[in-house]
């Protein structure tokens, strides 16, 4: 008789004293790098846009061809904003004064829940 009562008391003790643990979900993003080659001393005029095949483009509404046909940095940013890609960072490389400016634009988009 003593064993069932003590077992119930131990079970109740652990049941009511255990903490409710929950974990925070890690937000997952797709990242996309777009290389922009811009003419020197000519603000906003794009010489060429280069986008390599990236895993984050699979199944998306934007295409490499559409990106490479854009003619200015503002149209690139507007296009990506319309497609719900968030602008994250831009880094540029300038070698000489009259050489083209190479810029790397990084965008991210929230991954769809599976």
Tab-separated table of N, CA and C in Angstrom:
chain	number	residue	atom	x	y	z
A	1	UNK	N	0.813	-1.186	0.000
A	1	UNK	CA	0.000	0.000	0.000
A	1	UNK	C	0.862	1.258	0.000
A	2	UNK	N	2.000	1.184	0.711
A	2	UNK	CA	2.876	2.336	0.794
A	2	UNK	C	3.553	2.640	-0.539
A	3	UNK	N	3.871	1.619	-1.291
A	3	UNK	CA	4.582	1.824	-2.558
A	3	UNK	C	3.752	2.594	-3.575
A	4	UNK	N	2.476	2.269	-3.827
A	4	UNK	CA	1.703	3.041	-4.806
A	4	UNK	C	1.522	4.506	-4.397
A	5	UNK	N	1.334	4.760	-3.112
A	5	UNK	CA	1.157	6.146	-2.661
A	5	UNK	C	2.440	6.933	-2.848
A	6	UNK	N	3.573	6.326	-2.476
A	6	UNK	CA	4.845	7.043	-2.634
A	6	UNK	C	5.177	7.229	-4.117
A	7	UNK	N	4.837	6.280	-4.968
A	7	UNK	CA	5.072	6.418	-6.406
A	7	UNK	C	4.224	7.545	-6.976
A	8	UNK	N	2.975	7.652	-6.546
A	8	UNK	CA	2.098	8.732	-7.007
A	8	UNK	C	2.616	10.078	-6.529
A	9	UNK	N	3.093	10.142	-5.298
A	9	UNK	CA	3.635	11.395	-4.766
A	9	UNK	C	4.899	11.822	-5.531
A	10	UNK	N	5.770	10.899	-5.830
A	10	UNK	CA	6.987	11.202	-6.587
A	10	UNK	C	6.627	11.659	-8.004
A	11	UNK	N	5.689	10.974	-8.630
A	11	UNK	CA	5.234	11.347	-9.962
A	11	UNK	C	4.616	12.748	-9.951
A	12	UNK	N	3.776	13.035	-8.974
A	12	UNK	CA	3.137	14.350	-8.869
A	12	UNK	C	4.190	15.429	-8.612
A	13	UNK	N	5.176	15.133	-7.785
A	13	UNK	CA	6.242	16.102	-7.505
A	13	UNK	C	6.980	16.473	-8.793
A	14	UNK	N	7.371	15.489	-9.576
A	14	UNK	CA	8.079	15.753	-10.826
A	14	UNK	C	7.182	16.413	-11.877
A	15	UNK	N	5.926	16.060	-11.861
A	15	UNK	CA	4.989	16.633	-12.818
A	15	UNK	C	4.786	18.129	-12.587
A	16	UNK	N	4.632	18.508	-11.340
A	16	UNK	CA	4.345	19.911	-11.040
A	16	UNK	C	5.598	20.771	-10.895
A	17	UNK	N	6.739	20.188	-10.680
A	17	UNK	CA	7.953	20.990	-10.538
A	17	UNK	C	8.768	21.076	-11.822
A	18	UNK	N	8.430	20.282	-12.803
A	18	UNK	CA	9.196	20.343	-14.053
A	18	UNK	C	8.874	21.653	-14.772
A	19	UNK	N	9.876	22.198	-15.386
A	19	UNK	CA	9.712	23.461	-16.105
A	19	UNK	C	9.272	23.181	-17.532
A	20	UNK	N	8.459	24.062	-18.008
A	20	UNK	CA	8.025	23.955	-19.399
A	20	UNK	C	9.143	24.528	-20.271
A	21	UNK	N	9.823	23.681	-21.000
A	21	UNK	CA	10.939	24.124	-21.816
A	21	UNK	C	10.486	24.278	-23.260
A	22	UNK	N	10.903	25.366	-23.846
A	22	UNK	CA	10.622	25.577	-25.263
A	22	UNK	C	11.848	26.217	-25.887
A	23	UNK	N	12.046	25.927	-27.125
A	23	UNK	CA	13.207	26.488	-27.804
A	23	UNK	C	12.755	27.529	-28.803
A	24	UNK	N	13.644	28.451	-29.048
A	24	UNK	CA	13.359	29.489	-30.026
A	24	UNK	C	13.770	28.982	-31.396
A	25	UNK	N	12.882	29.129	-32.353
A	25	UNK	CA	13.178	28.658	-33.700
A	25	UNK	C	14.171	29.611	-34.365
A	26	UNK	N	15.138	29.044	-35.031
A	26	UNK	CA	16.130	29.840	-35.746
A	26	UNK	C	15.551	30.209	-37.102
A	27	UNK	N	15.533	31.520	-37.385
A	27	UNK	CA	15.001	31.992	-38.657
A	27	UNK	C	15.972	31.621	-39.763
A	28	UNK	N	15.439	31.064	-40.852
A	28	UNK	CA	16.279	30.612	-41.954
A	28	UNK	C	16.050	31.506	-43.160
A	29	UNK	N	17.145	31.864	-43.820
A	29	UNK	CA	17.093	32.751	-44.968
A	29	UNK	C	17.793	32.127	-46.168
A	30	UNK	N	17.365	32.550	-47.355
A	30	UNK	CA	18.108	32.305	-48.583
A	30	UNK	C	18.924	33.559	-48.848
A	31	UNK	N	20.166	33.389	-49.232
A	31	UNK	CA	21.031	34.531	-49.542
A	31	UNK	C	21.383	34.513	-51.024
A	32	UNK	N	21.495	35.695	-51.610
A	32	UNK	CA	21.790	35.834	-53.019
A	32	UNK	C	22.828	36.928	-53.200
A	33	UNK	N	23.868	36.617	-53.972
A	33	UNK	CA	24.890	37.611	-54.283
A	33	UNK	C	24.754	38.015	-55.746
A	34	UNK	N	24.706	39.326	-55.970
A	34	UNK	CA	24.624	39.880	-57.314
A	34	UNK	C	25.860	40.756	-57.509
A	35	UNK	N	26.649	40.457	-58.545
A	35	UNK	CA	27.853	41.239	-58.856
A	35	UNK	C	27.474	42.307	-59.882
A	36	UNK	N	27.759	43.555	-59.549
A	36	UNK	CA	27.471	44.681	-60.439
A	36	UNK	C	28.791	45.303	-60.844
A	37	UNK	N	28.998	45.434	-62.149
A	37	UNK	CA	30.185	46.105	-62.669
A	37	UNK	C	29.695	47.454	-63.180
A	38	UNK	N	30.159	48.502	-62.516
A	38	UNK	CA	29.661	49.840	-62.791
A	38	UNK	C	30.751	50.672	-63.464
A	39	UNK	N	30.339	51.530	-64.374
A	39	UNK	CA	31.282	52.410	-65.056
A	39	UNK	C	31.904	53.380	-64.059
A	40	UNK	N	33.163	53.688	-64.262
A	40	UNK	CA	33.859	54.613	-63.369
A	40	UNK	C	33.323	56.022	-63.573
A	41	UNK	N	33.184	56.766	-62.476
A	41	UNK	CA	32.759	58.174	-62.482
A	41	UNK	C	31.432	58.394	-63.195
A	42	UNK	N	30.541	57.447	-63.139
A	42	UNK	CA	29.250	57.578	-63.794
A	42	UNK	C	28.201	56.967	-62.855
A	43	UNK	N	27.711	57.767	-61.945
A	43	UNK	CA	26.899	57.255	-60.844
A	43	UNK	C	25.646	56.530	-61.313
A	44	UNK	N	25.521	55.280	-60.874
A	44	UNK	CA	24.326	54.498	-61.128
A	44	UNK	C	24.275	53.783	-62.463
A	45	UNK	N	25.140	54.110	-63.410
A	45	UNK	CA	25.105	53.444	-64.716
A	45	UNK	C	25.822	52.103	-64.611
A	46	UNK	N	25.109	51.065	-64.940
A	46	UNK	CA	25.667	49.721	-64.848
A	46	UNK	C	26.259	49.316	-66.184
A	47	UNK	N	27.470	48.813	-66.119
A	47	UNK	CA	28.108	48.269	-67.317
A	47	UNK	C	27.631	46.832	-67.536
A	48	UNK	N	27.547	46.085	-66.434
A	48	UNK	CA	27.150	44.682	-66.530
A	48	UNK	C	26.745	44.178	-65.156
A	49	UNK	N	25.748	43.286	-65.126
A	49	UNK	CA	25.373	42.575	-63.908
A	49	UNK	C	25.655	41.101	-64.138
A	50	UNK	N	26.300	40.497	-63.160
A	50	UNK	CA	26.638	39.081	-63.276
A	50	UNK	C	26.058	38.340	-62.069
A	51	UNK	N	25.279	37.320	-62.358
A	51	UNK	CA	24.701	36.489	-61.304
A	51	UNK	C	25.052	35.043	-61.626
A	52	UNK	N	25.744	34.414	-60.716
A	52	UNK	CA	26.072	33.009	-60.900
A	52	UNK	C	24.911	32.155	-60.417
A	53	UNK	N	24.817	30.951	-60.932
A	53	UNK	CA	23.777	30.025	-60.507
A	53	UNK	C	23.981	29.727	-59.025
A	54	UNK	N	22.932	29.973	-58.257
A	54	UNK	CA	23.008	29.786	-56.817
A	54	UNK	C	21.806	28.973	-56.355
A	55	UNK	N	22.007	28.205	-55.325
A	55	UNK	CA	20.958	27.331	-54.794
A	55	UNK	C	19.744	28.139	-54.330
A	56	UNK	N	19.973	29.357	-53.859
A	56	UNK	CA	18.868	30.162	-53.341
A	56	UNK	C	17.934	30.664	-54.437
A	57	UNK	N	18.301	30.527	-55.712
A	57	UNK	CA	17.444	30.952	-56.818
A	57	UNK	C	16.480	29.860	-57.276
A	58	UNK	N	16.688	28.641	-56.832
A	58	UNK	CA	15.855	27.523	-57.276
A	58	UNK	C	14.431	27.692	-56.769
A	59	UNK	N	13.475	27.676	-57.683
A	59	UNK	CA	12.073	27.777	-57.320
A	59	UNK	C	11.597	29.177	-57.002
A	60	UNK	N	12.385	30.191	-57.303
A	60	UNK	CA	11.998	31.573	-57.029
A	60	UNK	C	11.447	32.236	-58.283
A	61	UNK	N	10.773	33.357	-58.101
A	61	UNK	CA	10.161	34.067	-59.227
A	61	UNK	C	11.173	34.898	-60.005
A	62	UNK	N	12.302	35.229	-59.398
A	62	UNK	CA	13.312	36.005	-60.114
A	62	UNK	C	14.231	35.066	-60.874
A	63	UNK	N	14.777	35.559	-61.980
A	63	UNK	CA	15.670	34.726	-62.779
A	63	UNK	C	16.977	35.466	-63.027
A	64	UNK	N	17.990	34.707	-63.370
A	64	UNK	CA	19.291	35.298	-63.686
A	64	UNK	C	19.170	36.205	-64.895
A	65	UNK	N	18.424	35.794	-65.884
A	65	UNK	CA	18.260	36.595	-67.107
A	65	UNK	C	17.625	37.960	-66.798
A	66	UNK	N	16.585	37.969	-65.970
A	66	UNK	CA	15.945	39.237	-65.596
A	66	UNK	C	16.913	40.153	-64.855
A	67	UNK	N	17.688	39.577	-63.949
A	67	UNK	CA	18.654	40.379	-63.196
A	67	UNK	C	19.728	40.956	-64.109
A	68	UNK	N	20.229	40.156	-65.025
A	68	UNK	CA	21.314	40.609	-65.891
A	68	UNK	C	20.855	41.615	-66.942
A	69	UNK	N	19.545	41.755	-67.157
A	69	UNK	CA	19.022	42.729	-68.115
A	69	UNK	C	18.772	44.103	-67.500
A	70	UNK	N	18.933	44.249	-66.189
A	70	UNK	CA	18.705	45.544	-65.547
A	70	UNK	C	19.817	46.520	-65.915
A	71	UNK	N	19.479	47.814	-65.964
A	71	UNK	CA	20.421	48.819	-66.465
A	71	UNK	C	20.923	49.810	-65.416
A	72	UNK	N	20.368	49.805	-64.203
A	72	UNK	CA	20.836	50.736	-63.171
A	72	UNK	C	20.722	50.093	-61.796
A	73	UNK	N	21.468	50.630	-60.847
A	73	UNK	CA	21.430	50.072	-59.496
A	73	UNK	C	20.069	50.298	-58.850
A	74	UNK	N	19.432	51.412	-59.158
A	74	UNK	CA	18.109	51.664	-58.578
A	74	UNK	C	17.083	50.658	-59.100
A	75	UNK	N	17.172	50.300	-60.371
A	75	UNK	CA	16.238	49.299	-60.904
A	75	UNK	C	16.535	47.919	-60.310
A	76	UNK	N	17.797	47.621	-60.019
A	76	UNK	CA	18.142	46.370	-59.347
A	76	UNK	C	17.517	46.320	-57.965
A	77	UNK	N	17.673	47.388	-57.193
A	77	UNK	CA	17.123	47.426	-55.846
A	77	UNK	C	15.595	47.381	-55.864
A	78	UNK	N	14.978	48.087	-56.805
A	78	UNK	CA	13.515	48.049	-56.924
A	78	UNK	C	13.023	46.660	-57.314
A	79	UNK	N	13.714	46.022	-58.244
A	79	UNK	CA	13.341	44.675	-58.694
A	79	UNK	C	13.411	43.682	-57.530
A	80	UNK	N	14.490	43.750	-56.766
A	80	UNK	CA	14.657	42.818	-55.651
A	80	UNK	C	13.646	43.112	-54.541
A	81	UNK	N	13.356	44.391	-54.314
A	81	UNK	CA	12.375	44.758	-53.301
A	81	UNK	C	10.983	44.262	-53.695
A	82	UNK	N	10.649	44.369	-54.967
A	82	UNK	CA	9.355	43.894	-55.459
A	82	UNK	C	9.225	42.381	-55.283
A	83	UNK	N	10.335	41.674	-55.410
A	83	UNK	CA	10.326	40.213	-55.253
A	83	UNK	C	10.510	39.789	-53.791
A	84	UNK	N	10.430	40.758	-52.861
A	84	UNK	CA	10.528	40.511	-51.410
A	84	UNK	C	11.900	40.009	-50.967
A	85	UNK	N	12.955	40.476	-51.628
A	85	UNK	CA	14.318	40.202	-51.191
A	85	UNK	C	14.800	41.432	-50.440
A	86	UNK	N	15.376	41.216	-49.277
A	86	UNK	CA	15.853	42.310	-48.434
A	86	UNK	C	17.324	42.597	-48.739
A	87	UNK	N	17.645	43.877	-48.971
A	87	UNK	CA	19.030	44.277	-49.205
A	87	UNK	C	19.779	44.211	-47.885
A	88	UNK	N	20.949	43.544	-47.888
A	88	UNK	CA	21.737	43.400	-46.678
A	88	UNK	C	23.028	44.204	-46.700
A	89	UNK	N	23.804	44.048	-47.760
A	89	UNK	CA	25.148	44.626	-47.750
A	89	UNK	C	25.625	44.877	-49.170
A	90	UNK	N	26.539	45.834	-49.275
A	90	UNK	CA	27.197	46.109	-50.550
A	90	UNK	C	28.671	46.344	-50.267
A	91	UNK	N	29.498	45.683	-51.034
A	91	UNK	CA	30.940	45.893	-50.930
A	91	UNK	C	31.453	46.190	-52.320
A	92	UNK	N	32.412	47.111	-52.399
A	92	UNK	CA	32.931	47.477	-53.716
A	92	UNK	C	34.441	47.352	-53.750
A	93	UNK	N	34.948	47.132	-54.961
A	93	UNK	CA	36.381	47.028	-55.204
A	93	UNK	C	36.723	47.981	-56.336
A	94	UNK	N	37.638	48.900	-56.056
A	94	UNK	CA	38.113	49.841	-57.072
A	94	UNK	C	39.614	49.649	-57.175
A	95	UNK	N	40.106	49.355	-58.395
A	95	UNK	CA	41.542	49.136	-58.545
A	95	UNK	C	42.263	50.406	-59.012
A	96	UNK	N	41.808	51.007	-60.056
A	96	UNK	CA	42.409	52.236	-60.589
A	96	UNK	C	41.318	53.285	-60.760
A	97	UNK	N	41.717	54.527	-61.004
A	97	UNK	CA	40.764	55.627	-61.086
A	97	UNK	C	39.756	55.467	-62.218
A	98	UNK	N	40.174	55.051	-63.385
A	98	UNK	CA	39.268	54.927	-64.525
A	98	UNK	C	38.808	53.499	-64.796
A	99	UNK	N	39.166	52.572	-63.930
A	99	UNK	CA	38.723	51.188	-64.085
A	99	UNK	C	37.282	51.046	-63.590
A	100	UNK	N	36.560	50.066	-64.096
A	100	UNK	CA	35.196	49.835	-63.601
A	100	UNK	C	35.196	49.470	-62.122
A	101	UNK	N	34.101	49.765	-61.465
A	101	UNK	CA	33.923	49.454	-60.046
A	101	UNK	C	33.145	48.145	-59.950
A	102	UNK	N	33.714	47.195	-59.225
A	102	UNK	CA	33.053	45.901	-59.008
A	102	UNK	C	32.355	45.974	-57.649
A	103	UNK	N	31.052	45.709	-57.645
A	103	UNK	CA	30.298	45.762	-56.398
A	103	UNK	C	29.556	44.446	-56.186
A	104	UNK	N	29.552	44.012	-54.959
A	104	UNK	CA	28.841	42.802	-54.577
A	104	UNK	C	27.646	43.212	-53.722
A	105	UNK	N	26.442	42.937	-54.211
A	105	UNK	CA	25.220	43.200	-53.465
A	105	UNK	C	24.734	41.884	-52.871
A	106	UNK	N	24.442	41.902	-51.585
A	106	UNK	CA	23.939	40.715	-50.895
A	106	UNK	C	22.484	40.964	-50.510
A	107	UNK	N	21.630	40.018	-50.874
A	107	UNK	CA	20.207	40.085	-50.547
A	107	UNK	C	19.838	38.829	-49.780
A	108	UNK	N	18.781	38.933	-48.987
A	108	UNK	CA	18.277	37.743	-48.287
A	108	UNK	C	16.766	37.730	-48.348
A	109	UNK	N	16.225	36.506	-48.273
A	109	UNK	CA	14.788	36.305	-48.294
A	109	UNK	C	14.460	35.204	-47.301
A	110	UNK	N	13.405	35.408	-46.567
A	110	UNK	CA	12.969	34.423	-45.589
A	110	UNK	C	12.592	33.133	-46.306
A	111	UNK	N	13.141	32.016	-45.835
A	111	UNK	CA	12.820	30.721	-46.447
A	111	UNK	C	11.386	30.341	-46.137
A	112	UNK	N	10.747	29.727	-47.090
A	112	UNK	CA	9.369	29.266	-46.893
A	112	UNK	C	9.364	28.076	-45.944
A	113	UNK	N	8.364	28.024	-45.113
A	113	UNK	CA	8.251	26.895	-44.172
A	113	UNK	C	7.846	25.650	-44.956
A	114	UNK	N	8.504	24.565	-44.642
A	114	UNK	CA	8.244	23.311	-45.354
A	114	UNK	C	7.343	22.430	-44.558
